[in-house]
Tab-separated table of C-alpha atoms in Angstrom:
chain	number	residue	atom	x	y	z
W	1333	UNK	CA	84.576	65.149	113.911
W	1334	UNK	CA	86.506	68.427	115.033
W	1335	UNK	CA	87.524	71.130	112.556
W	1336	UNK	CA	91.047	71.488	112.368
W	1337	UNK	CA	91.697	75.097	112.557
W	1338	UNK	CA	95.278	75.243	112.665
W	1339	UNK	CA	95.697	73.250	109.203
W	1340	UNK	CA	93.008	75.381	107.899
W	1341	UNK	CA	94.675	78.253	108.898
W	1342	UNK	CA	97.798	77.424	107.219
W	1343	UNK	CA	96.320	76.059	103.949
W	1344	UNK	CA	94.595	79.668	103.487
W	1345	UNK	CA	97.996	81.646	104.302
W	1346	UNK	CA	99.961	79.264	102.021
W	1347	UNK	CA	97.277	79.913	99.535
W	1348	UNK	CA	97.096	83.567	99.960
W	1349	UNK	CA	100.795	83.950	100.017
W	1350	UNK	CA	101.075	82.570	96.073
W	1351	UNK	CA	98.374	85.039	95.391
W	1352	UNK	CA	99.211	88.229	97.414
W	1353	UNK	CA	102.781	87.667	95.925
W	1354	UNK	CA	101.382	87.449	92.268
W	1355	UNK	CA	98.804	90.119	92.454
W	1356	UNK	CA	99.094	92.136	95.392
W	1357	UNK	CA	96.453	93.005	97.762
W	1358	UNK	CA	93.951	94.840	95.240
W	1359	UNK	CA	94.386	91.977	92.745
W	1360	UNK	CA	93.825	89.317	94.990
W	1361	UNK	CA	90.267	87.523	95.161
W	1362	UNK	CA	89.098	85.852	98.408
W	1363	UNK	CA	87.330	83.372	96.451
W	1364	UNK	CA	90.275	82.188	94.543
W	1365	UNK	CA	92.303	82.189	97.734
W	1366	UNK	CA	89.719	79.846	99.301
W	1367	UNK	CA	89.346	77.814	96.170
W	1368	UNK	CA	92.969	76.996	96.140
W	1369	UNK	CA	92.976	76.325	99.666
W	1370	UNK	CA	90.155	73.985	99.198
W	1371	UNK	CA	88.372	75.868	101.854
W	1372	UNK	CA	85.130	77.468	102.333
W	1373	UNK	CA	85.794	81.393	101.914
W	1374	UNK	CA	83.877	82.041	104.926
W	1375	UNK	CA	86.833	80.640	106.875
W	1376	UNK	CA	89.020	83.617	105.843
W	1377	UNK	CA	86.356	85.971	107.439
W	1378	UNK	CA	86.009	83.668	110.500
W	1379	UNK	CA	89.877	83.408	111.318
W	1380	UNK	CA	91.371	86.780	109.450
W	1381	UNK	CA	88.225	89.315	109.443
W	1382	UNK	CA	88.730	90.415	105.824
W	1383	UNK	CA	91.177	90.518	103.145
W	1384	UNK	CA	93.206	92.889	104.574
W	1385	UNK	CA	93.640	90.877	107.697
W	1386	UNK	CA	94.443	87.800	105.693
W	1387	UNK	CA	97.222	90.164	104.136
W	1388	UNK	CA	98.684	90.901	107.726
W	1389	UNK	CA	98.719	87.234	108.555
W	1390	UNK	CA	100.545	86.548	105.489
W	1391	UNK	CA	103.263	89.142	105.982
W	1392	UNK	CA	103.610	88.345	109.479
W	1393	UNK	CA	103.892	84.574	108.661
W	1394	UNK	CA	106.520	85.381	105.951
W	1395	UNK	CA	108.499	87.920	107.952
W	1396	UNK	CA	108.861	85.793	111.148
W	1397	UNK	CA	112.187	85.538	112.266
W	1398	UNK	CA	113.357	86.716	108.626
W	1399	UNK	CA	115.766	89.764	109.154
W	1400	UNK	CA	117.034	87.661	112.642
W	1401	UNK	CA	117.444	84.525	110.574
W	1402	UNK	CA	119.914	86.311	108.117
W	1403	UNK	CA	123.156	86.064	109.853
W	1404	UNK	CA	125.751	88.990	110.183
W	1405	UNK	CA	128.772	87.645	111.647
W	1406	UNK	CA	132.396	88.931	111.707
W	1407	UNK	CA	133.784	92.674	111.673
W	1408	UNK	CA	134.309	95.272	109.161
W	1409	UNK	CA	132.957	95.923	105.727
W	1410	UNK	CA	133.085	92.405	104.262
W	1411	UNK	CA	130.904	91.089	106.908
W	1412	UNK	CA	128.395	93.513	105.825
W	1413	UNK	CA	129.131	92.677	102.140
W	1414	UNK	CA	128.411	88.897	103.280
W	1415	UNK	CA	125.100	89.667	104.970
W	1416	UNK	CA	123.914	91.424	101.824
W	1417	UNK	CA	124.928	88.229	100.044
W	1418	UNK	CA	122.810	85.990	102.905
W	1419	UNK	CA	120.118	88.256	102.223
W	1420	UNK	CA	119.936	87.694	98.757
W	1421	UNK	CA	120.114	83.934	99.256
W	1422	UNK	CA	116.912	84.308	101.792
W	1423	UNK	CA	114.829	85.876	98.822
W	1424	UNK	CA	115.997	83.041	96.845
W	1425	UNK	CA	114.678	80.385	99.092
W	1426	UNK	CA	111.506	82.389	99.810
W	1427	UNK	CA	111.047	84.641	96.327
W	1428	UNK	CA	107.220	85.625	97.519
W	1429	UNK	CA	108.557	87.531	100.438
W	1430	UNK	CA	110.464	90.648	98.432
W	1431	UNK	CA	107.190	90.965	96.303
W	1432	UNK	CA	105.081	91.056	99.395
W	1433	UNK	CA	107.031	93.767	100.592
W	1434	UNK	CA	106.746	95.686	97.305
W	1435	UNK	CA	102.861	95.168	97.421
W	1436	UNK	CA	102.864	96.366	101.042
W	1437	UNK	CA	104.715	99.298	100.121
W	1438	UNK	CA	102.968	100.031	96.796
W	1439	UNK	CA	99.079	99.597	98.280
W	1440	UNK	CA	99.528	100.634	101.598
W	1441	UNK	CA	102.772	102.761	101.934
W	1442	UNK	CA	102.652	102.465	105.691
W	1443	UNK	CA	103.752	99.425	108.065
W	1444	UNK	CA	100.704	97.747	109.502
W	1445	UNK	CA	101.436	94.227	109.835
W	1446	UNK	CA	103.615	93.479	113.024
W	1447	UNK	CA	105.088	96.815	113.126
W	1448	UNK	CA	106.502	96.677	116.336
W	1449	UNK	CA	108.065	93.519	115.708
W	1450	UNK	CA	109.605	94.126	112.761
W	1451	UNK	CA	110.836	97.538	113.700
W	1452	UNK	CA	112.663	95.639	116.683
W	1453	UNK	CA	114.369	93.266	114.418
W	1454	UNK	CA	115.560	96.423	112.254
W	1455	UNK	CA	116.912	98.013	115.431
W	1456	UNK	CA	118.778	95.045	116.388
W	1457	UNK	CA	120.076	94.649	112.692
W	1458	UNK	CA	121.282	98.282	112.543
W	1459	UNK	CA	123.058	97.718	115.929
W	1460	UNK	CA	124.894	94.626	114.803
W	1461	UNK	CA	126.126	96.501	111.502
W	1462	UNK	CA	127.295	99.187	113.921
W	1463	UNK	CA	129.003	96.435	116.165
W	1464	UNK	CA	130.643	94.961	112.881
W	1465	UNK	CA	131.830	98.631	112.078
W	1466	UNK	CA	132.161	100.575	115.091
W	1467	UNK	CA	132.978	103.888	113.656
W	1468	UNK	CA	129.684	103.986	112.066
W	1469	UNK	CA	127.159	105.914	114.050
W	1470	UNK	CA	123.639	104.460	114.887
W	1471	UNK	CA	121.903	106.536	112.048
W	1472	UNK	CA	124.396	105.628	109.165
W	1473	UNK	CA	124.073	101.778	110.528
W	1474	UNK	CA	120.268	102.536	109.857
W	1475	UNK	CA	120.688	103.771	106.697
W	1476	UNK	CA	123.279	101.169	105.402
W	1477	UNK	CA	120.442	98.491	106.641
W	1478	UNK	CA	117.866	100.204	104.332
W	1479	UNK	CA	120.286	100.456	101.468
W	1480	UNK	CA	121.350	96.500	102.119
W	1481	UNK	CA	117.644	95.428	102.061
W	1482	UNK	CA	116.538	97.923	99.052
W	1483	UNK	CA	119.162	96.562	96.747
W	1484	UNK	CA	118.711	92.913	97.618
W	1485	UNK	CA	114.868	93.323	97.103
W	1486	UNK	CA	115.358	95.160	93.986
W	1487	UNK	CA	116.479	92.293	91.796
W	1488	UNK	CA	113.632	90.144	92.847
W	1489	UNK	CA	110.987	92.942	92.297
W	1490	UNK	CA	112.120	94.550	89.494
W	1491	UNK	CA	113.669	91.608	87.097
W	1492	UNK	CA	112.782	93.857	83.907
W	1493	UNK	CA	115.777	96.528	84.571
W	1494	UNK	CA	118.494	93.535	84.263
W	1495	UNK	CA	117.068	92.969	80.837
W	1496	UNK	CA	117.096	96.933	80.157
W	1497	UNK	CA	120.418	97.879	81.568
W	1498	UNK	CA	122.361	94.763	81.147
W	1499	UNK	CA	120.555	93.080	78.024
W	1500	UNK	CA	120.005	90.129	79.646
W	1501	UNK	CA	118.613	88.821	83.221
W	1502	UNK	CA	121.767	88.058	85.652
W	1503	UNK	CA	121.430	84.652	87.410
W	1504	UNK	CA	121.285	84.416	90.900
W	1505	UNK	CA	124.916	84.011	91.937
W	1506	UNK	CA	126.199	86.662	89.493
W	1507	UNK	CA	124.010	88.893	91.181
W	1508	UNK	CA	125.066	87.818	94.720
W	1509	UNK	CA	128.750	88.117	93.900
W	1510	UNK	CA	127.914	91.802	92.639
W	1511	UNK	CA	125.996	92.822	95.290
W	1512	UNK	CA	128.367	91.506	98.019
W	1513	UNK	CA	131.153	93.474	96.141
W	1514	UNK	CA	129.183	96.904	96.247
W	1515	UNK	CA	127.593	96.652	99.752
W	1516	UNK	CA	131.318	95.768	100.901
W	1517	UNK	CA	132.918	98.992	98.733
W	1518	UNK	CA	129.764	101.074	100.316
W	1519	UNK	CA	130.439	99.811	103.893
W	1520	UNK	CA	134.004	100.619	103.454
W	1521	UNK	CA	133.747	103.749	102.281
W	1522	UNK	CA	131.321	104.731	105.362
W	1523	UNK	CA	133.706	103.467	107.699
W	1524	UNK	CA	136.238	105.161	106.392
W	1525	UNK	CA	134.934	108.296	105.829
W	1526	UNK	CA	131.876	108.643	108.053
W	1527	UNK	CA	131.962	112.283	108.403
W	1528	UNK	CA	130.711	112.514	104.805
W	1529	UNK	CA	127.652	110.520	105.403
W	1530	UNK	CA	126.512	112.577	108.017
């Protein structure tokens, strides 16, 4: 019987996503990933080369169409605020993703997985932001995108701060409302006084 390569890769990526999101690259053990996938660990080396290659594959899989899947529709600051809300919703559906991004930044510090495709998606989103708020320059639009992604990601990667600063964990919908309002206000301030953001 032929070996189902695609199914095996999928099982490994699914198991590895859970492990990497919980423990990062350094804390994840190849044996544990293979065990949870129900696959011989030699398949990891055969398909991905090593643990780092598996981590890259997990990131690429998790980020596939990620930024382009989050809609930015309409015009003005409110459209940017709603984009932040949609990003927050995307993280709610895929909570491993913000943690994987955090681990990538902490353990690698540089982009290695699917760099060109991810950079292209970010440029496209910055251009969409600029299109929604034409008074913003290209650099300010890119900075605003970075702020939106950073603030949305923080809720999922720094849960302890909610307890420390607010005395409780803020629920998803409540945090979404605050995030949308804050990003809308920030985008509005930037579009009204773009010269101050230079």
